[in-house]
Amino acid sequence: MIFRLSRPDAKEAWQHPEILKRFPRYKGIIDNAQIARYIIAKTISCSFDARDSLDLLEDILAQKSQEFKAVLNENVESLKDRNLEEKNYIHLIEAIANLYLENCKFCERRCGVNRTIGELGFCHLAKDSYVSSAFTHWGEESVLVPSGTIFFTGCNFGCVFCQNYDISNAWKGRKDIEKFAQKVDGKKLAIIAENLATKGALNINYVGSDPIPCLHTVVESLQYQSINITQLWNSNFYMTEESLNLIIDLMDFWLPDLKYADNECALKYSGIKNYWEVLTRNLKRIHDDGSGEIIIRHLVMPNHIECCSKPILDFIANKLPKAVVNIMGQFRPEYKANKYPEIDRRPTSNEMQEVKKYADNLNILYRPVS
Ligand code: SF4
């Protein structure tokens, strides 16, 4: 029973009828009444040659995605009868991810570097992925705990208030990364994930810094995982459409950040261009074409209620009605935030109340997970 070792607020959240309605697949996988998407992906046979052109492989990807979605609609008993294919949909995704790595476009920075030969883009990661820690996390949203959290090193953002500076950016330029992070390939990552699953995690939670630069390793690891457990992408979601195409069918649950509604704020505090267009595009996609099981984390920033919090809540209410929201008051003025007086403090309780009242007026579901 999932509540056996859980937090009291988790038990309460799982009794909320809207939570049950919005997270049916996640709950089904926990109860072993549904099958994780990545396992279903392995039952889709896929014939391709890794030497084929990228265009051709992307065409096959689009076809296989359609096939995957048709299979997903089958009932669970028939899904359980399907055989795992030796060469399957995930192999194709892996092949394309490795090609993207040669001209990196995993995120909208589109650095275009060849990471397979050691070239470095903004995130400073070549082809290898590093895990700084992995543990069953009891501090995530109520319905997610215990969460099998895997923290990757390296980030594609440059937030001036970063609370994980040590694993996101501090190591850049240092040659001794392996002193504080473990180099992982797909096999090692799968061992880490399955170890967390056997310790009682309800999901495998890929996070960082950000998991986007390590997407190829996550995909590869799915080939070696076999436990029926929810795969969860916990990210800033500044992904390209191409890289989202690679994981849209594989993830059961999404945990995106949505911080800014104003591109100038995103540029000023995170060094990111076109934040709003990219984020709204990607979140709409996972809502409409992905599993649609989403908790959006909105970090309330001081003095950013009108320009960011309220437009974000408007967008969610209008365009992402299935999403649940975590309205977060944990902003702390860390790292370089003291150079920006307007954010050099925590949000006040008045600011938090104003945001929550605004969410209430829009009928946004946030209380069970905030
Ligand atoms: S993941 Fe993003 S930041 Fe890193 S090299 Fe690729 S495009 Fe650049």
Coordinates of C-alpha atoms and ligand atoms in Angstrom, one line a residue:
M1 CA 0.0 0.0 0.0
I2 CA 1.5 3.3 -1.1
F3 CA 0.7 5.2 2.1
R4 CA 2.4 2.7 4.4
L5 CA 5.6 4.7 4.8
S6 CA 4.4 8.0 3.4
R7 CA 3.9 11.5 4.8
P8 CA 0.5 12.3 6.3
D9 CA -0.2 14.9 3.7
A10 CA 0.4 12.3 1.0
K11 CA -2.4 10.1 2.4
E12 CA -4.7 13.1 2.4
A13 CA -3.7 14.1 -1.2
W14 CA -4.4 10.7 -2.5
Q15 CA -7.9 10.9 -1.1
H16 CA -8.6 14.0 -3.1
P17 CA -11.0 13.1 -5.9
E18 CA -9.3 15.6 -8.4
I19 CA -5.9 14.2 -7.7
L20 CA -7.1 10.7 -8.4
K21 CA -8.8 12.0 -11.6
R22 CA -5.7 13.9 -12.8
F23 CA -3.1 11.2 -12.0
P24 CA -4.7 7.9 -13.1
R25 CA -1.7 6.4 -14.8
Y26 CA 0.8 7.3 -12.0
K27 CA -1.6 5.8 -9.4
G28 CA -2.1 2.8 -11.6
I29 CA 1.6 2.1 -11.9
I30 CA 2.0 2.4 -8.2
D31 CA -0.8 -0.1 -7.7
N32 CA 0.7 -2.3 -10.5
A33 CA -2.5 -1.9 -12.4
Q34 CA -0.8 0.1 -15.2
I35 CA 2.4 -0.4 -17.1
A36 CA 5.1 2.3 -17.3
R37 CA 5.4 3.9 -20.7
Y38 CA 9.0 3.0 -21.2
I39 CA 8.2 -0.7 -20.9
I40 CA 5.5 -0.4 -23.5
A41 CA 8.0 1.4 -25.7
K42 CA 10.2 -1.7 -25.6
T43 CA 7.3 -3.7 -27.1
I44 CA 7.3 -1.6 -30.3
S45 CA 9.7 -3.2 -32.8
C46 CA 11.8 -0.7 -34.8
S47 CA 13.7 -1.4 -37.9
F48 CA 16.3 1.3 -38.8
D49 CA 20.0 1.6 -39.6
A50 CA 21.9 4.0 -37.3
R51 CA 23.8 5.2 -40.4
D52 CA 20.5 6.4 -41.9
S53 CA 20.3 10.2 -42.3
L54 CA 19.0 12.2 -39.3
D55 CA 16.0 13.3 -41.4
L56 CA 15.0 9.7 -42.1
L57 CA 15.4 8.7 -38.5
E58 CA 13.3 11.6 -37.4
D59 CA 10.6 10.5 -39.9
I60 CA 10.7 7.0 -38.4
L61 CA 10.5 8.5 -34.9
A62 CA 7.3 10.3 -35.9
Q63 CA 5.7 7.1 -37.2
K64 CA 6.8 5.1 -34.2
S65 CA 5.3 7.7 -31.9
Q66 CA 1.9 7.2 -33.6
E67 CA 2.3 3.5 -33.3
F68 CA 3.2 3.8 -29.6
K69 CA 0.1 6.0 -28.9
A70 CA -2.2 3.4 -30.6
V71 CA -0.7 0.6 -28.5
L72 CA -1.0 2.8 -25.3
N73 CA -4.8 2.7 -25.8
E74 CA -5.0 -1.1 -25.5
N75 CA -6.3 -2.5 -22.3
V76 CA -3.8 -3.5 -19.6
E77 CA -4.2 -7.2 -20.0
S78 CA -3.4 -7.0 -23.7
L79 CA -0.4 -4.7 -22.9
K80 CA 0.9 -7.3 -20.4
D81 CA 0.8 -10.0 -23.2
R82 CA 3.0 -7.9 -25.5
N83 CA 6.6 -9.2 -26.0
L84 CA 9.7 -7.0 -25.5
E85 CA 11.4 -6.5 -28.9
E86 CA 15.1 -6.9 -29.3
K87 CA 15.3 -3.8 -31.5
N88 CA 12.7 -1.4 -30.2
Y89 CA 11.5 2.2 -30.2
I90 CA 13.9 3.2 -27.4
H91 CA 16.9 2.0 -29.6
L92 CA 15.7 4.5 -32.2
I93 CA 15.4 7.3 -29.7
E94 CA 18.9 6.5 -28.4
A95 CA 20.3 6.7 -31.9
I96 CA 18.8 10.1 -32.6
A97 CA 19.8 11.4 -29.1
N98 CA 23.4 10.4 -29.9
L99 CA 23.2 12.3 -33.2
Y100 CA 21.9 15.4 -31.5
L101 CA 24.9 15.1 -29.1
E102 CA 27.2 15.7 -32.1
N103 CA 25.6 19.1 -32.8
C104 CA 24.0 19.7 -29.5
K105 CA 20.4 20.9 -29.6
F106 CA 19.1 19.3 -26.4
C107 CA 18.1 22.7 -25.1
E108 CA 17.1 26.0 -26.8
R109 CA 20.6 27.4 -26.2
R110 CA 21.3 25.2 -29.3
C111 CA 25.1 25.4 -28.7
G112 CA 25.7 23.2 -31.8
V113 CA 28.9 21.8 -30.2
N114 CA 30.0 18.2 -30.8
R115 CA 29.9 16.8 -27.3
T116 CA 31.0 13.4 -28.5
I117 CA 34.5 14.7 -29.2
G118 CA 34.7 16.8 -26.0
E119 CA 33.4 20.1 -27.2
L120 CA 31.6 22.0 -24.5
G121 CA 28.6 24.2 -24.7
F122 CA 27.0 26.4 -22.0
C123 CA 26.3 23.5 -19.7
H124 CA 30.0 22.4 -19.8
L125 CA 29.2 18.8 -20.2
A126 CA 30.8 16.7 -23.0
K127 CA 29.2 13.3 -23.7
D128 CA 29.5 11.9 -20.1
S129 CA 26.8 12.4 -17.5
Y130 CA 27.5 12.8 -13.8
V131 CA 25.3 12.1 -10.9
S132 CA 26.0 14.1 -7.8
S133 CA 23.6 12.3 -5.5
A134 CA 20.7 9.8 -5.6
F135 CA 18.3 9.0 -2.8
T136 CA 14.7 8.5 -1.8
H137 CA 13.6 12.0 -1.3
W138 CA 10.8 12.8 1.3
G139 CA 10.8 16.5 0.6
E140 CA 9.1 16.5 -2.8
E141 CA 5.4 17.1 -3.5
S142 CA 3.0 15.0 -1.3
V143 CA 2.0 12.6 -4.0
L144 CA 5.5 12.0 -5.1
V145 CA 7.1 10.9 -1.9
P146 CA 9.2 8.9 -1.4
S147 CA 10.7 9.9 -4.7
G148 CA 13.7 8.2 -6.2
T149 CA 15.6 11.4 -7.0
I150 CA 18.7 11.4 -9.2
F151 CA 20.6 14.7 -9.2
F152 CA 22.6 15.3 -12.4
T153 CA 25.5 17.7 -12.4
G154 CA 25.4 20.5 -15.0
C155 CA 22.7 23.1 -16.0
N156 CA 21.7 25.0 -19.1
F157 CA 20.5 27.9 -17.0
G158 CA 22.5 30.6 -15.2
C159 CA 20.2 31.7 -12.4
V160 CA 21.6 34.5 -10.3
F161 CA 19.7 33.1 -7.3
C162 CA 20.7 29.4 -7.8
Q163 CA 20.3 27.3 -4.7
N164 CA 22.3 24.4 -6.2
Y165 CA 25.2 26.4 -7.4
D166 CA 27.7 23.7 -6.3
I167 CA 26.2 21.0 -8.7
S168 CA 25.0 23.4 -11.5
N169 CA 27.9 25.7 -12.1
A170 CA 30.6 25.8 -9.5
W171 CA 32.6 22.9 -11.0
K172 CA 32.8 24.4 -14.5
G173 CA 36.4 24.5 -15.7
R174 CA 37.6 22.1 -13.0
K175 CA 39.1 18.9 -14.1
D176 CA 38.3 17.0 -10.8
I177 CA 34.5 16.6 -11.3
E178 CA 34.7 12.9 -10.4
K179 CA 35.7 13.9 -6.9
F180 CA 32.2 15.0 -6.2
A181 CA 30.0 13.3 -8.8
Q182 CA 29.8 9.8 -10.2
K183 CA 30.3 9.3 -13.9
V184 CA 27.4 7.3 -15.2
D185 CA 26.5 5.6 -18.5
G186 CA 23.1 4.0 -19.2
K187 CA 23.9 0.8 -17.4
K188 CA 25.1 2.5 -14.2
L189 CA 22.2 4.9 -14.2
A190 CA 19.8 2.0 -14.5
I191 CA 21.4 0.3 -11.5
I192 CA 21.0 3.5 -9.5
A193 CA 17.3 3.8 -10.6
E194 CA 16.5 0.2 -9.8
N195 CA 18.2 0.5 -6.4
L196 CA 15.9 3.4 -5.6
A197 CA 12.9 1.5 -6.8
T198 CA 13.7 -1.5 -4.6
K199 CA 14.0 0.9 -1.6
G200 CA 10.4 1.9 -2.1
A201 CA 10.6 4.9 -4.3
L202 CA 7.2 5.6 -6.1
N203 CA 9.0 7.2 -9.1
I204 CA 12.4 7.7 -10.7
N205 CA 12.8 11.5 -10.6
Y206 CA 15.5 12.8 -13.1
V207 CA 16.5 16.2 -11.9
G208 CA 19.6 18.4 -11.4
S209 CA 20.7 21.2 -11.9
D210 CA 18.8 19.9 -14.9
P211 CA 18.5 16.6 -16.6
I212 CA 18.3 18.0 -20.2
P213 CA 22.0 17.9 -21.0
C214 CA 22.0 14.2 -19.8
L215 CA 18.9 13.2 -21.8
H216 CA 20.9 10.7 -23.9
T217 CA 22.0 8.8 -20.8
V218 CA 18.5 8.7 -19.3
V219 CA 17.2 7.3 -22.5
E220 CA 20.0 4.7 -22.7
S221 CA 19.3 3.7 -19.1
L222 CA 15.7 2.8 -19.9
Q223 CA 17.0 0.0 -22.1
Y224 CA 18.5 -1.5 -18.9
Q225 CA 15.7 -0.8 -16.5
S226 CA 12.9 -3.3 -16.1
I227 CA 11.0 -2.4 -13.0
N228 CA 7.4 -1.1 -13.5
I229 CA 7.9 2.3 -12.0
T230 CA 6.9 5.8 -13.1
Q231 CA 9.5 7.8 -15.0
L232 CA 9.4 11.4 -14.0
W233 CA 11.1 14.4 -15.8
N234 CA 11.9 17.2 -13.3
S235 CA 13.3 20.1 -15.3
N236 CA 13.4 23.7 -16.3
F237 CA 11.9 22.5 -19.6
Y238 CA 13.9 24.8 -21.8
M239 CA 14.1 22.0 -24.3
T240 CA 14.0 22.0 -28.0
E241 CA 11.0 20.5 -29.8
E242 CA 13.3 17.9 -31.2
S243 CA 14.6 16.8 -27.8
L244 CA 11.1 16.8 -26.3
N245 CA 10.1 14.5 -29.2
L246 CA 12.6 12.0 -27.8
I247 CA 11.1 11.7 -24.4
I248 CA 7.4 12.7 -24.8
D249 CA 6.3 9.0 -25.0
L250 CA 8.7 7.7 -22.4
M251 CA 7.9 9.8 -19.4
D252 CA 4.8 9.0 -17.2
F253 CA 4.9 12.1 -15.1
W254 CA 6.2 15.7 -15.6
L255 CA 7.5 18.1 -13.0
P256 CA 8.3 21.4 -14.9
D257 CA 9.4 24.7 -13.3
L258 CA 7.5 27.7 -14.6
K259 CA 9.2 30.8 -13.1
Y260 CA 8.8 33.7 -15.4
A261 CA 6.0 35.1 -17.6
D262 CA 8.1 38.0 -18.7
N263 CA 11.1 37.3 -21.1
E264 CA 13.0 40.3 -19.7
C265 CA 12.9 38.8 -16.2
A266 CA 14.1 35.4 -17.6
L267 CA 17.0 37.1 -19.4
K268 CA 18.0 39.2 -16.4
Y269 CA 17.9 36.5 -13.7
S270 CA 18.6 33.3 -15.6
G271 CA 20.3 34.4 -18.8
I272 CA 17.6 32.8 -21.0
K273 CA 16.1 34.1 -24.2
N274 CA 12.5 33.5 -25.3
Y275 CA 11.6 31.8 -22.1
W276 CA 7.9 32.3 -22.3
E277 CA 7.5 31.1 -25.9
V278 CA 9.6 28.0 -25.2
L279 CA 8.0 27.1 -21.9
T280 CA 4.4 27.5 -22.9
R281 CA 5.0 25.6 -26.1
N282 CA 6.6 22.7 -24.2
L283 CA 4.1 22.6 -21.4
K284 CA 1.2 22.6 -23.8
R285 CA 2.8 19.7 -25.6
I286 CA 3.2 17.5 -22.5
H287 CA -0.3 18.4 -21.5
D288 CA -1.9 17.6 -24.9
D289 CA 0.4 14.9 -26.4
G290 CA 2.3 13.5 -23.5
S291 CA 0.9 11.7 -20.4
G292 CA -0.8 15.0 -19.3
E293 CA 0.0 14.1 -15.7
I294 CA 1.8 17.2 -14.5
I295 CA 2.7 19.2 -11.4
I296 CA 3.9 22.6 -12.3
R297 CA 6.3 24.2 -9.8
H298 CA 5.9 27.9 -9.6
L299 CA 8.5 29.6 -7.5
V300 CA 7.1 32.9 -6.3
M301 CA 9.7 35.6 -6.6
P302 CA 9.6 38.8 -4.6
N303 CA 8.3 41.8 -6.6
H304 CA 7.3 39.5 -9.5
I305 CA 3.7 38.9 -8.7
E306 CA 2.2 41.1 -11.4
C307 CA 4.7 40.4 -14.2
C308 CA 5.2 36.7 -13.6
S309 CA 3.0 34.9 -11.0
K310 CA -0.4 36.1 -12.2
P311 CA 0.1 35.7 -16.0
I312 CA 1.5 32.2 -15.3
L313 CA -1.6 31.2 -13.3
D314 CA -3.8 32.7 -16.1
F315 CA -1.9 30.6 -18.7
I316 CA -2.3 27.4 -16.6
A317 CA -6.0 28.0 -16.0
N318 CA -6.7 28.7 -19.7
K319 CA -4.4 26.2 -21.4
L320 CA -3.3 23.5 -19.0
P321 CA -6.5 22.6 -17.1
K322 CA -5.3 19.1 -16.2
A323 CA -2.2 20.4 -14.5
V324 CA -1.8 20.6 -10.7
V325 CA 0.4 23.5 -9.4
N326 CA 2.8 23.7 -6.5
I327 CA 2.9 27.4 -5.5
M328 CA 6.3 27.6 -3.9
G329 CA 7.4 30.1 -1.3
Q330 CA 10.9 28.7 -0.9
F331 CA 12.7 31.5 -2.8
R332 CA 15.8 32.5 -1.0
P333 CA 18.2 35.3 -2.1
E334 CA 21.2 33.0 -2.6
Y335 CA 24.4 33.1 -4.8
K336 CA 24.4 36.5 -6.6
A337 CA 20.8 37.7 -5.7
N338 CA 22.2 40.4 -3.4
K339 CA 23.3 42.3 -6.6
Y340 CA 19.6 42.6 -7.5
P341 CA 17.9 44.6 -4.7
E342 CA 14.4 43.8 -5.9
I343 CA 14.8 40.1 -5.3
D344 CA 17.2 40.3 -2.4
R345 CA 14.7 38.9 0.1
R346 CA 12.2 36.1 0.5
P347 CA 8.7 36.7 -0.7
T348 CA 6.5 38.2 2.0
S349 CA 3.4 36.4 3.4
N350 CA 1.3 39.1 1.7
E351 CA 2.8 38.2 -1.7
M352 CA 2.2 34.5 -1.1
Q353 CA -1.4 35.1 -0.1
E354 CA -2.0 37.3 -3.1
V355 CA -0.7 34.6 -5.4
K356 CA -2.8 31.9 -3.7
K357 CA -5.9 34.0 -3.7
Y358 CA -5.4 34.6 -7.4
A359 CA -5.1 30.9 -8.0
D360 CA -8.2 30.2 -6.0
N361 CA -10.2 32.7 -8.1
L362 CA -9.0 30.8 -11.2
N363 CA -10.0 27.4 -9.6
I364 CA -6.4 26.1 -9.9
L365 CA -5.7 22.9 -8.0
Y366 CA -2.7 23.6 -5.8
R367 CA -3.5 23.0 -2.2
P368 CA -2.9 19.1 -2.1
V369 CA 0.7 19.6 -3.4
S370 CA 1.8 23.1 -2.2
Ligands
SF4_1 S1 22.4 20.8 -23.5 FE1 22.0 22.9 -24.0 S2 23.6 24.1 -22.9 FE2 24.3 22.0 -23.0 S3 25.5 21.9 -24.9 FE3 23.5 21.2 -25.4 S4 22.4 23.0 -26.2 FE4 24.2 23.8 -25.0

